[in-house]
Short mmCIF file of C-alpha atoms in Angstrom, two decimals:
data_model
loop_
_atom_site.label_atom_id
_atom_site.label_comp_id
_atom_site.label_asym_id
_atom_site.label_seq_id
_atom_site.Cartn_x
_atom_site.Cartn_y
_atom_site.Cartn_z
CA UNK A 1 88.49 80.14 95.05
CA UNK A 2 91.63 81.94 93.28
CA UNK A 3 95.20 80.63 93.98
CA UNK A 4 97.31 83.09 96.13
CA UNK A 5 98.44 86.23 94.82
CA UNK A 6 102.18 85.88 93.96
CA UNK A 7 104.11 88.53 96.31
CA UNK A 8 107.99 89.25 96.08
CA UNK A 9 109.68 88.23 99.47
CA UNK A 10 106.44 89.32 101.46
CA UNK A 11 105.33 92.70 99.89
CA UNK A 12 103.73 93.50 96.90
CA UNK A 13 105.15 93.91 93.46
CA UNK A 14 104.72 96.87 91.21
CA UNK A 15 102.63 95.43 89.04
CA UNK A 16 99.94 94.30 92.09
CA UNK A 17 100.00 97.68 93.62
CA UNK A 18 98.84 99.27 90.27
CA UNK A 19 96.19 96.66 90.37
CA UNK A 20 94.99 97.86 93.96
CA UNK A 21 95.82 101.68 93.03
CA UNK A 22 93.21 100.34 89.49
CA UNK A 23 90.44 98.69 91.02
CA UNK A 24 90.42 99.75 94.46
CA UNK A 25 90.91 96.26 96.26
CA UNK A 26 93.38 93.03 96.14
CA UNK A 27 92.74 89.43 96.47
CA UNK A 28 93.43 86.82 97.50
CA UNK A 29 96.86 87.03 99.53
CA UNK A 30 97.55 84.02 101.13
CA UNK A 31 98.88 85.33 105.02
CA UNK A 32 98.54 82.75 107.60
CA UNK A 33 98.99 79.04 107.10
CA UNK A 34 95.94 76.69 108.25
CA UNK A 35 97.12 75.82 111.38
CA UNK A 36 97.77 79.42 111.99
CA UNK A 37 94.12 80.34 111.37
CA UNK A 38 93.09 77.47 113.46
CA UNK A 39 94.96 78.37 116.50
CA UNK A 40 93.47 81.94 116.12
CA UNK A 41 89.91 81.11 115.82
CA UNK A 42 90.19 78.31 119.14
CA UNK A 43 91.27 81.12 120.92
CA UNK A 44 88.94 83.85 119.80
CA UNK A 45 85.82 80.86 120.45
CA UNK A 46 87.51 80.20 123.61
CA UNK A 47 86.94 83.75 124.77
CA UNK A 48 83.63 83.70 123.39
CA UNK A 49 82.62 80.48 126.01
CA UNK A 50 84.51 81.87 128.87
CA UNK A 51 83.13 85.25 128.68
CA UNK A 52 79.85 84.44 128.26
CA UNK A 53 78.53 84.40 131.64
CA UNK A 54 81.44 86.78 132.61
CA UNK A 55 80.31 90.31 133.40
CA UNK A 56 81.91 92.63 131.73
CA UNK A 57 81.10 96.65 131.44
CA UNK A 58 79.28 96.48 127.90
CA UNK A 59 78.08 92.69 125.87
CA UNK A 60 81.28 90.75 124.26
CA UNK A 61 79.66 91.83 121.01
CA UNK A 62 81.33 94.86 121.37
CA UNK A 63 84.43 94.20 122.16
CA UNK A 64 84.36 91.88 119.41
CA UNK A 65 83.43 94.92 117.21
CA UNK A 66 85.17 98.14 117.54
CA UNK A 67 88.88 98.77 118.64
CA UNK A 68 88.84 94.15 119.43
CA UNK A 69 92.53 95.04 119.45
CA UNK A 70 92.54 97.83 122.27
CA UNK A 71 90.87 94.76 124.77
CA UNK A 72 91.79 91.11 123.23
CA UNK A 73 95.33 90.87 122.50
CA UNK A 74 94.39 88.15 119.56
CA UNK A 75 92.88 91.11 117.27
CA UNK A 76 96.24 92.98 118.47
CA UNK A 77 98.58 90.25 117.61
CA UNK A 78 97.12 89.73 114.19
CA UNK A 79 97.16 93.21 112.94
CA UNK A 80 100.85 94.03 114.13
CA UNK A 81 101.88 90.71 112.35
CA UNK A 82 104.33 91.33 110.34
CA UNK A 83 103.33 88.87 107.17
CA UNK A 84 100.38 91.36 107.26
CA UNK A 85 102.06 94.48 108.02
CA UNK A 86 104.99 93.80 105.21
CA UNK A 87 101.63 93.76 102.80
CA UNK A 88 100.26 96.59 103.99
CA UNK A 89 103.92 98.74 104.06
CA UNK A 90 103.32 98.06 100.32
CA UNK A 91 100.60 100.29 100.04
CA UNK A 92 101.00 103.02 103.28
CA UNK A 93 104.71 102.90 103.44
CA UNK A 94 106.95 101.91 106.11
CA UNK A 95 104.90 104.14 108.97
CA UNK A 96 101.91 102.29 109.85
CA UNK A 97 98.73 103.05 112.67
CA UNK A 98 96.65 100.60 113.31
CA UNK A 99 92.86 102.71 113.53
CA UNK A 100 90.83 99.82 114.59
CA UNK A 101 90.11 96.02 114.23
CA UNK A 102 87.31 94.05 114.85
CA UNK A 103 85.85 90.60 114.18
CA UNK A 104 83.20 90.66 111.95
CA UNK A 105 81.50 86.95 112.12
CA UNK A 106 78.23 85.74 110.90
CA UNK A 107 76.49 83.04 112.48
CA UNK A 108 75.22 79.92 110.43
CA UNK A 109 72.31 79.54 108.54
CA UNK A 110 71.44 83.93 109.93
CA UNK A 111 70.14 86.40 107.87
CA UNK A 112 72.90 89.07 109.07
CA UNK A 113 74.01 91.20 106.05
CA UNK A 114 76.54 94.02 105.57
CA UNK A 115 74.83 97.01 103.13
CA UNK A 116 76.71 98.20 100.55
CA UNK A 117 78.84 101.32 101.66
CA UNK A 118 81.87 103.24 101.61
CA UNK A 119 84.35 103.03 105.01
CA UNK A 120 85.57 106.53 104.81
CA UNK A 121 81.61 107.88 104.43
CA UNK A 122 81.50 107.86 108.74
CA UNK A 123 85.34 107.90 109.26
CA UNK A 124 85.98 111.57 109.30
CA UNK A 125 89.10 111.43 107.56
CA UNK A 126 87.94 112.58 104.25
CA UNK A 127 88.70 111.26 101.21
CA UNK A 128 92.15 110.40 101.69
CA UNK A 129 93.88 107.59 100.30
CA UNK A 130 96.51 107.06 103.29
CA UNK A 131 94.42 104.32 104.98
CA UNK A 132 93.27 100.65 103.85
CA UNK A 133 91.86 97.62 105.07
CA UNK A 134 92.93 94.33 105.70
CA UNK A 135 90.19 91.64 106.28
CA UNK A 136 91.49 88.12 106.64
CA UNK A 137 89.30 84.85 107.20
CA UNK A 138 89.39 82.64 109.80
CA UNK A 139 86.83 80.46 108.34
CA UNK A 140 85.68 79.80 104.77
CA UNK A 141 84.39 83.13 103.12
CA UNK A 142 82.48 82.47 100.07
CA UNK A 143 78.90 83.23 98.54
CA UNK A 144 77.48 80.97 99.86
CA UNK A 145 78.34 82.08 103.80
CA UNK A 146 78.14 85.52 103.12
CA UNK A 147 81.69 86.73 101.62
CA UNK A 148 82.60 90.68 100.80
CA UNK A 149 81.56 92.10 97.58
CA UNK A 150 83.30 94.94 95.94
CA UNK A 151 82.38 97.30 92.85
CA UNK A 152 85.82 97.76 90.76
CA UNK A 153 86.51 101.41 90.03
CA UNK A 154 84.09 103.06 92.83
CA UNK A 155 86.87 104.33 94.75
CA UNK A 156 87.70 106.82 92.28
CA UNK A 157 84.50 108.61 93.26
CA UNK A 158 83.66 110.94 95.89
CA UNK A 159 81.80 109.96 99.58
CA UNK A 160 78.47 109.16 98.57
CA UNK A 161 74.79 109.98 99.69
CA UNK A 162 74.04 106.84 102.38
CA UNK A 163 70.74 105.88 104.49
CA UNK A 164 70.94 105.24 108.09
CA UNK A 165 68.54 101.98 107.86
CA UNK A 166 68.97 100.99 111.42
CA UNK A 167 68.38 97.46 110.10
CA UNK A 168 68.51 94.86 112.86
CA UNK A 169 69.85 92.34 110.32
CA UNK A 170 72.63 94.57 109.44
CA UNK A 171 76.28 94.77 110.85
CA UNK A 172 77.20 97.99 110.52
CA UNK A 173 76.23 100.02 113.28
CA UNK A 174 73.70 102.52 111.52
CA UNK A 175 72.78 99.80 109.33
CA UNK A 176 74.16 102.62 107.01
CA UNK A 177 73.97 101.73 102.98
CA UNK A 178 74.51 104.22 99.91
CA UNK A 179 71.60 105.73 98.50
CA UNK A 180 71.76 103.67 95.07
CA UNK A 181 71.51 100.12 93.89
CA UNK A 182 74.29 98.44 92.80
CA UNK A 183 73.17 95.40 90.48
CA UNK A 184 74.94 91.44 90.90
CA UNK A 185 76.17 91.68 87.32
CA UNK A 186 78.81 94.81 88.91
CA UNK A 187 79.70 93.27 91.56
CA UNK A 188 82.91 91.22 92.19
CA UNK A 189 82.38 88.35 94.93
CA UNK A 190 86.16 88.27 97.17
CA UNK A 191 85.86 84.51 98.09
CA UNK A 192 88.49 84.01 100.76
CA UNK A 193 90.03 80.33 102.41
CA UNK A 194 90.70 80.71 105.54
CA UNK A 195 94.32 83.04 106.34
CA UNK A 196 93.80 84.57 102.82
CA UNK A 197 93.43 88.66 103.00
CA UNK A 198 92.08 91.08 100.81
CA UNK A 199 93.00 94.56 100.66
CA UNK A 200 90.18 97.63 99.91
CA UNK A 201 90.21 100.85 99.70
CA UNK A 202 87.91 103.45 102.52
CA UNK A 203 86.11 104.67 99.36
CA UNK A 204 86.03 101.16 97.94
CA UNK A 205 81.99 100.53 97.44
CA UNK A 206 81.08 97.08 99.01
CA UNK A 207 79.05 95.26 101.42
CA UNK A 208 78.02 91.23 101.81
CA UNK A 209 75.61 89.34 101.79
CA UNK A 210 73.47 86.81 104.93
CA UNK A 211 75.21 83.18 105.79
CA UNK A 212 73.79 80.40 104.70
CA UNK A 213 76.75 77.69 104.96
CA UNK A 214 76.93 75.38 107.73
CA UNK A 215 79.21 76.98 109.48
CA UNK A 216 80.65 80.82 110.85
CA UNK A 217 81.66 83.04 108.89
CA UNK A 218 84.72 84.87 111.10
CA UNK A 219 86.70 87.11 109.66
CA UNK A 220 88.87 90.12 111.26
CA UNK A 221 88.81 93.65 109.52
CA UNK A 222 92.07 95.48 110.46
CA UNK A 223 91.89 99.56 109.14
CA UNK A 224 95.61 100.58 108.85
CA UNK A 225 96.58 104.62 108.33
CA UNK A 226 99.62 106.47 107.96
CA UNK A 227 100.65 109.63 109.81
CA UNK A 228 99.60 111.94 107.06
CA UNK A 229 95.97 110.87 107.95
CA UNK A 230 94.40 113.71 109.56
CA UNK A 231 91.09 113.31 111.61
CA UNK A 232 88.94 116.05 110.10
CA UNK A 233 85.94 116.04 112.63
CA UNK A 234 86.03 116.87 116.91
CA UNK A 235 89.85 116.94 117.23
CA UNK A 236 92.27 113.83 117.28
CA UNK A 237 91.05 110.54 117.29
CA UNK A 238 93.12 107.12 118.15
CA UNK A 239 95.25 104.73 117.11
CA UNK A 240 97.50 102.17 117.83
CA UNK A 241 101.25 102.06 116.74
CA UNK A 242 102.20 98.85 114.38
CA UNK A 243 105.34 100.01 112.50
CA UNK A 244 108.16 102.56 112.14
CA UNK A 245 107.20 106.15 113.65
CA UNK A 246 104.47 108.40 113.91
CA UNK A 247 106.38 111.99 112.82
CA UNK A 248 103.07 113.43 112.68
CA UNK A 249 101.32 113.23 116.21
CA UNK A 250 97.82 113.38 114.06
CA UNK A 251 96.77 110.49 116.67
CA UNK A 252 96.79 109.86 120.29
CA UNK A 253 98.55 106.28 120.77
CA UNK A 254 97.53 103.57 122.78
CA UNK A 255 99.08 100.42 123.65
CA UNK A 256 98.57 97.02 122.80
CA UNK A 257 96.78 95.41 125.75
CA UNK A 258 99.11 93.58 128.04
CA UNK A 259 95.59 90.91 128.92
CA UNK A 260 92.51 90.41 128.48
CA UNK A 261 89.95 93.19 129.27
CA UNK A 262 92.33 93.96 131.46
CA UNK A 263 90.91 97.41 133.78
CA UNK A 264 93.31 99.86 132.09
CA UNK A 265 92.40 98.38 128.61
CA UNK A 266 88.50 98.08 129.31
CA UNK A 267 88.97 102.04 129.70
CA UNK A 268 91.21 102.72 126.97
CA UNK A 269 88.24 100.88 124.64
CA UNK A 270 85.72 103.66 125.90
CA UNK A 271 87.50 106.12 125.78
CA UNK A 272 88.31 105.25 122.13
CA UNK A 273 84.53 104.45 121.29
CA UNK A 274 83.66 107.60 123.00
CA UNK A 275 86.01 109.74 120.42
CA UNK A 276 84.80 107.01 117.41
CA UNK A 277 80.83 107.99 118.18
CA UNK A 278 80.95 111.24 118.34
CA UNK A 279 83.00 111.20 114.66
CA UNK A 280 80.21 108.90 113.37
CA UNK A 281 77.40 110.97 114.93
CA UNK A 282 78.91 113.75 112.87
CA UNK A 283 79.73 112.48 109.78
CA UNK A 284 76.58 111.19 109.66
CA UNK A 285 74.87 114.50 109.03
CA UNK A 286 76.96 115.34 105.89
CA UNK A 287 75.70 115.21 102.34
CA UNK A 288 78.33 112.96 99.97
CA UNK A 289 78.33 112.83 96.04
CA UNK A 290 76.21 111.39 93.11
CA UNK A 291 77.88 107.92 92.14
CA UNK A 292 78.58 107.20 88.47
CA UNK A 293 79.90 103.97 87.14
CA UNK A 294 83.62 104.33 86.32
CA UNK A 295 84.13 103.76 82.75
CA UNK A 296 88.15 103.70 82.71
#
């Protein structure tokens, strides 16, 4: 795997934020030291054995998944960190909303995939370019166990046609993958050590591939905005504040959660996947683009 990206007192230089604004995604950036990552992932496996003969209103799975930060105040903790945040101001500017973060994890030697697809396609945001993710391992991220893939360039195209496969196998809740095959030889494999990040844009075409490694693949997907963001479809959607001010009011706030699936916070996350299902119920009805390999 690549040696760390070389940042200037935390943030990103110039030069590396023409790369992003080039290619359409950024790696590796080296964010959280190994003890760091180790600490996180005790904790978030902790939760995992206490809660798993713990009722709780839906399966752990999807607390895991959706707003993780609105319910476990790890996933809260590590997106308002501020090695991450100073990264991400680099990009968004100094007013930052935190949209959603969730664990994605693989299990060894499982046959769990993520189709190739574009973020913004069921976001209902449009095509704007005020919004990025952050997805940071907490375990080894590589071919072999299944690590993101990316196609350089494809965010300069529109929202593409996708498929609702409803594939068991697949992460992504409608299993949802563009309507177009997108060949090895163009893709660009973002093998991550644990507490590396990369960066991608909502357009950004990418996916991964099953786990084969002996061991989980973890990793925790943060989607930052800024205020200019607007949510196009069913009124305002949610977010949670991580830096400077909202001067837009495009989002209803919501707190970071003072415990663990805590009453107040257990409602809070379904009221927010409430507002997030109806957006992707909608956006999944609308026609996108034709892609077209970028040639510049």
């Amino acid at each position: 795997m690549d040696k760390n990206i070389e940042l200037a007192n935390g943030k990103l230089t110039h030069r590396l934020v023409e790369k992003y604004t080039k290619d359409g995604f950024l790696f590796p950036i080296g964010i959280f030291s190994q003890a760091e990552v180790d600490a996180f992932r005790e904790e978030l496996e902790a939760i995992e054995h206490a809660y798993a003969s713990i009722k709780l209103p839906k399966p752990l799975s999807a607390y895991k998944r959706g707003p993780a930060n609105a319910v476990i105040p790890l996933a809260a903790r590590i997106a308002k960190d501020k090695a991450v945040l100073d990264v991400v101001e680099s990009i968004l500017g100094g007013n930052i909303l935190i949209w959603a973060a969730e664990f994605f994890i693989k299990e060894m030697k499982t046959e769990n995939f993520v189709g190739m697809h574009q973020d913004l396609t069921y976001w209902g945001m449009g095509e704007t370019s005020g919004q990025i993710t952050a997805w940071i391992a907490l375990s080894p991220s590589n071919v072999e166990s299944g690590c993101m893939e990316f196609v350089r360039k494809s965010h300069k195209d529109k929202i593409l046609p996708h498929d609702d496969k409803f594939s068991k196998k697949s992460l992504l809740s409608r299993g949802q993958e563009i309507k177009v095959d997108i060949p090895k030889s163009e893709r660009i494999f973002a093998e991550l050590n644990p507490g590396q990040m990369s960066l991608h844009h909502g357009l950004m075409i990418h996916g991964s591939g099953p786990n084969s490694s002996n061991d989980r693949r973890i990793g925790i997907a943060i989607r930052y905005i800024n205020p200019d963001v607007v949510q196009q479809t069913l009124g305002k959607s949610y977010a949670m504040p991580a830096r400077g001010v909202d001067n837009k009011g495009n989002f209803i706030h919501y707190p970071e959660p003072a415990k663990i699936f805590s009453e107040e916070s257990l409602q809070m996350h379904q009221e927010i996947c409430d507002s997030q299902h109806q957006v992707l119920m909608a956006t999944a009805k609308q026609e996108g683009a034709v892609w077209s390999k970028p040639t510049s």
